[in-house]
Coordinates of C-alpha atoms and ligand atoms in Angstrom, one line a residue:
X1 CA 0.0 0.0 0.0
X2 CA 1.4 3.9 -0.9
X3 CA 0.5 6.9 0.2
X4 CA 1.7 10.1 -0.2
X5 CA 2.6 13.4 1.7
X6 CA 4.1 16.3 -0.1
X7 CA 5.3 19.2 1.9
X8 CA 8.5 21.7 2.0
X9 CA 9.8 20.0 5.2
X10 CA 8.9 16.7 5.2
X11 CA 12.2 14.8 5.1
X12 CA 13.9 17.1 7.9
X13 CA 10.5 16.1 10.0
X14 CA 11.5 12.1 9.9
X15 CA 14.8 12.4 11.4
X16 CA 15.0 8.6 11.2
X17 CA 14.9 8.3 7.5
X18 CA 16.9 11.4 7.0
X19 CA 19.4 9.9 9.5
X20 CA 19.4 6.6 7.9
X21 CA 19.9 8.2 4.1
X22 CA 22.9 10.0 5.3
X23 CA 24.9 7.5 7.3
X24 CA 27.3 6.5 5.3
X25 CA 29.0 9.6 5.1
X26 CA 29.7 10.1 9.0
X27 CA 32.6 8.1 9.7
X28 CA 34.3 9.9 6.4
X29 CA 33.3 13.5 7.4
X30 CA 34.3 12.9 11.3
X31 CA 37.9 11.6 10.0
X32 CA 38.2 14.4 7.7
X33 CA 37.4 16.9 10.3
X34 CA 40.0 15.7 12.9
X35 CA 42.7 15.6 10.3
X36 CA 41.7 18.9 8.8
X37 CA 42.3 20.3 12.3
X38 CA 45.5 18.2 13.2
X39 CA 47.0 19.6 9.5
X40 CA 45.7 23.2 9.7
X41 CA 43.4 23.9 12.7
X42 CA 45.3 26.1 16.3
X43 CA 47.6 24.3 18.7
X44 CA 45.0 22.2 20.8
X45 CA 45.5 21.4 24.4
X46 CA 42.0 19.3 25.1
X47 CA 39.6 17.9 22.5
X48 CA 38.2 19.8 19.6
X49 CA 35.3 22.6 20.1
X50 CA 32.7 21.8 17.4
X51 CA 29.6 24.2 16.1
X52 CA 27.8 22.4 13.9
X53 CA 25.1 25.1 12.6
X54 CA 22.1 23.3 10.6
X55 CA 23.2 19.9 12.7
X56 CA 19.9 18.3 11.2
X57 CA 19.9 14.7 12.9
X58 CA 22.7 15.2 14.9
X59 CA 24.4 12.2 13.2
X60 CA 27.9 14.6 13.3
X61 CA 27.2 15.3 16.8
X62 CA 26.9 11.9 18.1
X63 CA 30.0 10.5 16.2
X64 CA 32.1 13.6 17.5
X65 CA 31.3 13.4 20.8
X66 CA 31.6 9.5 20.8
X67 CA 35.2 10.5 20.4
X68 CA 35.1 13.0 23.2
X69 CA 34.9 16.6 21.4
X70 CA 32.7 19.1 22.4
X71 CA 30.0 19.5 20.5
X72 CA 27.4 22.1 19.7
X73 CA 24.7 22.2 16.8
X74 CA 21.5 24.0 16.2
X75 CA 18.8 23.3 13.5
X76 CA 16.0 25.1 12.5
X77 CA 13.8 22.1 12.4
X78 CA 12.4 21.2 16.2
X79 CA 12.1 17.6 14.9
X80 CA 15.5 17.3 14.4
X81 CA 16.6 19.6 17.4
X82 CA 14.6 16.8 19.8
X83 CA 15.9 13.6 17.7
X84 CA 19.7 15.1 17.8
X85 CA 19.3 16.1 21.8
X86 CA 17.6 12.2 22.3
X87 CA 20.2 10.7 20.5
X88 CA 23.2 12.2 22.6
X89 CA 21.1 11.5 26.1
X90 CA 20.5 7.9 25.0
X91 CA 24.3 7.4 24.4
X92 CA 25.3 9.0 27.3
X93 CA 26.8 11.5 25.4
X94 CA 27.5 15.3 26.5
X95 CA 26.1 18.1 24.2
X96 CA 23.9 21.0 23.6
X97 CA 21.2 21.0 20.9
X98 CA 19.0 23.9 20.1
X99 CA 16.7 25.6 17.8
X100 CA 18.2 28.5 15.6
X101 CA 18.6 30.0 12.2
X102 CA 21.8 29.8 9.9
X103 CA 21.4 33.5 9.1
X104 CA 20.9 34.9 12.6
X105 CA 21.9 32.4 15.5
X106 CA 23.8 33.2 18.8
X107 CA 26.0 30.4 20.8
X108 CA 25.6 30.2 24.5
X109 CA 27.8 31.0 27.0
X110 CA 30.1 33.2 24.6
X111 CA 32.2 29.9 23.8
X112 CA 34.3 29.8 20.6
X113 CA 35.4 26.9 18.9
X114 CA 38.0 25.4 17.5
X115 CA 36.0 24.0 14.3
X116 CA 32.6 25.4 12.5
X117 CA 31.5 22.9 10.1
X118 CA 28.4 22.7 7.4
X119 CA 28.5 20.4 5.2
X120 CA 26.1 18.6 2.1
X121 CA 25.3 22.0 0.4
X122 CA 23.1 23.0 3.4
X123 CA 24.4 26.8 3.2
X124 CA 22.4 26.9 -0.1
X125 CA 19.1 26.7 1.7
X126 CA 19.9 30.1 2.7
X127 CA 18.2 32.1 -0.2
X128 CA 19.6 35.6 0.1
X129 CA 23.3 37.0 -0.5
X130 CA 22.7 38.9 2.6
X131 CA 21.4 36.0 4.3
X132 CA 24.3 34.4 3.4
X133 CA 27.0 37.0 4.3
X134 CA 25.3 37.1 8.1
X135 CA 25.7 33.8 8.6
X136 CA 29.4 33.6 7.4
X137 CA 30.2 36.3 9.8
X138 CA 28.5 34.8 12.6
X139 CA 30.3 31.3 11.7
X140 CA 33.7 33.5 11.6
X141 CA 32.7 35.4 15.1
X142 CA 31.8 31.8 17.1
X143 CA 35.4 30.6 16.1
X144 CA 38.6 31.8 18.3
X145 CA 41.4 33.4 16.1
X146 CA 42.7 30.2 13.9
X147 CA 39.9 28.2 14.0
X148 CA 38.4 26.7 10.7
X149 CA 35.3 27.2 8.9
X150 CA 34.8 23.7 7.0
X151 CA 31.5 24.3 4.3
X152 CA 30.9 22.1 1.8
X153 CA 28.2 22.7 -1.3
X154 CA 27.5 21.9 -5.0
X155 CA 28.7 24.5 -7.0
X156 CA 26.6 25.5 -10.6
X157 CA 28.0 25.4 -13.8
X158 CA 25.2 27.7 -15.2
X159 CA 26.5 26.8 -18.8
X160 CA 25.6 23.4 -18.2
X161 CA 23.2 22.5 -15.5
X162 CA 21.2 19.3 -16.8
X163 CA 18.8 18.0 -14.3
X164 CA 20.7 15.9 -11.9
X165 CA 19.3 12.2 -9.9
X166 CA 20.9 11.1 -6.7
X167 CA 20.0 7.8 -5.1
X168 CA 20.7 7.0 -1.4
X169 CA 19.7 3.8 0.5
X170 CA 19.2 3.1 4.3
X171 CA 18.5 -0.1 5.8
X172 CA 17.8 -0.9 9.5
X173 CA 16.1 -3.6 10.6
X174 CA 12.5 -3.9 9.7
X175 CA 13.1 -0.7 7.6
X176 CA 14.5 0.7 4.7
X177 CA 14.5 4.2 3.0
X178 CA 15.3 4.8 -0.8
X179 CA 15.8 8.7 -1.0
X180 CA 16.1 10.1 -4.9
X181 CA 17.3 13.5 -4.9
X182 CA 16.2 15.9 -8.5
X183 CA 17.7 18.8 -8.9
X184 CA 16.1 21.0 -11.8
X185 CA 18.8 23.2 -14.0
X186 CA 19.5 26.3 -12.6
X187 CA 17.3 29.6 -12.9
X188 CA 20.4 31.9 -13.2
X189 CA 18.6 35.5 -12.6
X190 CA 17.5 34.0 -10.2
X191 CA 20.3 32.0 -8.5
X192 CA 18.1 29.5 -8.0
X193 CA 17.2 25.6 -8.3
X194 CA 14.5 23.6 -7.8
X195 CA 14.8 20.5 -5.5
X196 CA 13.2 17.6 -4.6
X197 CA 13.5 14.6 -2.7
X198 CA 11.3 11.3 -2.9
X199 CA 11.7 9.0 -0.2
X200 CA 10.5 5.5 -0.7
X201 CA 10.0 4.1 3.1
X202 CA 9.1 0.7 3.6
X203 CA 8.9 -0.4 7.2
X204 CA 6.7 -3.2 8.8
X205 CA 5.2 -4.5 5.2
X206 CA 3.8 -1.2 4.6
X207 CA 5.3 1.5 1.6
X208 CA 4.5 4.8 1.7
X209 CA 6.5 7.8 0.0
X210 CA 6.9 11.1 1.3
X211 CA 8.1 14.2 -1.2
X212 CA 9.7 17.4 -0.2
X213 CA 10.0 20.2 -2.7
X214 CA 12.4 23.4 -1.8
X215 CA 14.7 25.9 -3.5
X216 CA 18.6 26.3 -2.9
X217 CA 20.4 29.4 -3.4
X218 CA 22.8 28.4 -6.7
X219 CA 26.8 29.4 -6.3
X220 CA 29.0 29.3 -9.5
X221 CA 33.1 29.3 -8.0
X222 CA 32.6 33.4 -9.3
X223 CA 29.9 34.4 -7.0
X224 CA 31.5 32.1 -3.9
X225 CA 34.5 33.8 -4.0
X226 CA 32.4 37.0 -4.1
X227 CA 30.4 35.6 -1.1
X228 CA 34.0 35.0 0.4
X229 CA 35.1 38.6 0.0
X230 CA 32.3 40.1 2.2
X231 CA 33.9 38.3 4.8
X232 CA 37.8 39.1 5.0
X233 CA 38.2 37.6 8.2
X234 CA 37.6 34.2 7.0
X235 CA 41.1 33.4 4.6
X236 CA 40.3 30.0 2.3
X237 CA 43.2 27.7 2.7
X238 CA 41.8 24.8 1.0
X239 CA 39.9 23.2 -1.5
X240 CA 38.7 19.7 -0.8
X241 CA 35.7 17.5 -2.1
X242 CA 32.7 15.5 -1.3
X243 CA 35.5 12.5 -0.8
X244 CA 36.6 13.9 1.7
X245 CA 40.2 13.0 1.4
X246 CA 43.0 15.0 3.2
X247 CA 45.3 13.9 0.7
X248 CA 43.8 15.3 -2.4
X249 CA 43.3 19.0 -2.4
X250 CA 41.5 20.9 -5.6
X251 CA 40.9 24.0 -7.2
X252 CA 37.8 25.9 -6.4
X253 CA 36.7 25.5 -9.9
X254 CA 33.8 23.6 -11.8
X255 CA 36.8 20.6 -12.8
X256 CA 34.4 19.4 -9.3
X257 CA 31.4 20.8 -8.3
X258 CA 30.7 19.6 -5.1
X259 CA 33.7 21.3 -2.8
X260 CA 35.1 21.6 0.7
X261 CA 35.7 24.9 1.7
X262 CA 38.4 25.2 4.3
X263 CA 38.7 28.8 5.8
X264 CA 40.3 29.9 8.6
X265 CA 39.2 32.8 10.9
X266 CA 42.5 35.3 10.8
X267 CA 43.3 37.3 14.1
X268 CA 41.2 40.4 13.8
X269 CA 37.9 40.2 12.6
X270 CA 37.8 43.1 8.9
X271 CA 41.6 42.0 8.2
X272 CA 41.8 41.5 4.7
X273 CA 42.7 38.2 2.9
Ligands
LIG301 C1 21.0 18.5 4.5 S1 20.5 18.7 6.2 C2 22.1 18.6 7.0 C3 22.1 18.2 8.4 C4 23.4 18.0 9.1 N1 24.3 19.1 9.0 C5 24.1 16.8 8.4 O1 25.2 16.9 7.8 O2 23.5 15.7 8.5 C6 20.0 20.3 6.3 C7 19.5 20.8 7.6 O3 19.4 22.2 7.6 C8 18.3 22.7 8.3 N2 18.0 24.0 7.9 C9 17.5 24.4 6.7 N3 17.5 25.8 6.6 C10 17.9 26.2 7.8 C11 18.1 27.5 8.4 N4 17.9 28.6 7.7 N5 18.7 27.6 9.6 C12 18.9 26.5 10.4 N6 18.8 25.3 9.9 C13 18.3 25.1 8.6 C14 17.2 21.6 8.1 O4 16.2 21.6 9.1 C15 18.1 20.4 8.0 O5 18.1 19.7 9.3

């Protein structure tokens, strides 16, 4: 039996499923992160400071502070601000979760960290440049002098922008989750593409699929770097991938499109890269 629910949150309100779909990558992206520091992040005395800002699930979180960081994250979905804050409590694990927005958040208890990191092209559902340039410099001001920004997104080759299909599985027993991400070629006046995600969940005999439809703020390398300049206190060091392999560093060009930004916070915030 299938029914269907189409809404613009829907897969961030199943953590579950959202979790599931994206578990493969946490083991790469929490080894990438500790070696990105231990290459290029401040002298370190204790375990890493983390923000995660859009944590979603808090997949990142758990794994992090499995392996005794601190770690921080806010989402702007309370579903996944209650699943991430369970998750850690069930395992034990320290943490603080809460609800906030990319573009305007504030971090308790005036802490700064070590390492910001948003990854999977979740600074494009930020859909204004200005939008976009507060949250950078709210990134740059939550990190201490030397700390690293770590953002990773698709960049648009508005030349040639086909409609793209990505398929990601989850299993777990007694359920499984086929996700199929379409993106729509880019609208470049408008800097924008149309998404959506089907997710095909079958769990106890019964298939239903639930559709999410949304918009992400496009980024050619051109209009990145432009982005980058509005906030000289944030240098770009590095050009990584989706692999996320610390031995193979790139251009931030189209030869790629999805890229790992690494950026470190100089000493004084307005100094210019
Ligand atoms: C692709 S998920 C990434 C989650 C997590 N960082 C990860 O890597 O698994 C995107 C997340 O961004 C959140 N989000 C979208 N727009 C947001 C905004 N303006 N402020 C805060 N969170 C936002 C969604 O609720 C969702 O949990």
């Amino acid at each position: 039996m299938s029914a269907s629910k189409q809404s613009a949150t829907a897969w961030y309100d199943s953590p579950l499923y959202y979790d599931m779909v994206y578990a493969d990558y946490t083991k790469k992206e929490t080894r990438f992160i500790e070696g990105i520091m231990e290459r290029r992040g401040p002298a370190l005395t204790g375990p890493l400071r983390v923000l995660e800002p859009a944590c979603g699930s808090g997949r990142l979180l758990e794994s992090l502070a499995a392996r005794g960081h601190v770690v921080h994250g806010f989402d702007l979905n309370k579903h996944q601000v209650a699943f991430a804050q369970k998750r850690l409590k069930a395992k034990g694990l320290q943490g603080r979760v809460w609800r906030d927005r990319l573009q305007d958040f504030t971090v308790p208890l005036r802490v700064r960290y070590d390492v910001v990191h948003c990854f999977v092209s979740t600074f494009k559902y930020i859909d204004t440049e200005a939008g976009a340039v507060r949250a950078l410099r709210r990134m740059a001001a939550a990190l201490r002098p030397g700390g690293l920004l770590l953002l990773g997104l698709h960049l648009t080759d508005y030349r040639n922008s086909p409609p793209d299909h990505e398929r990601w599985i989850g299993r777990k027993p007694g359920i499984r989750v086929v996700s199929d991400t379409l993106s729509a070629p880019a609208n470049r006046p408008a800097r924008t593409e149309a998404m959506r995600t089907r997710m095909r969940i079958t769990e106890r005999g019964q298939t239903r699929v639930e559709e999410t439809l949304w918009d992400f703020r496009t980024y050619s390398p051109a209009e990145l770097r432009a982005l980058l300049r509005q906030v000289p206190s944030l240098r770009l060091l590095a050009c990584h991938d989706f692999h996320y392999d610390l031995g193979s560093e790139r251009k931030l060009d189209l030869a790629y499109s999805d890229v790992l930004l690494v950026l470190r916070k100089g000493r004084a915030d307005g100094r210019r890269r």
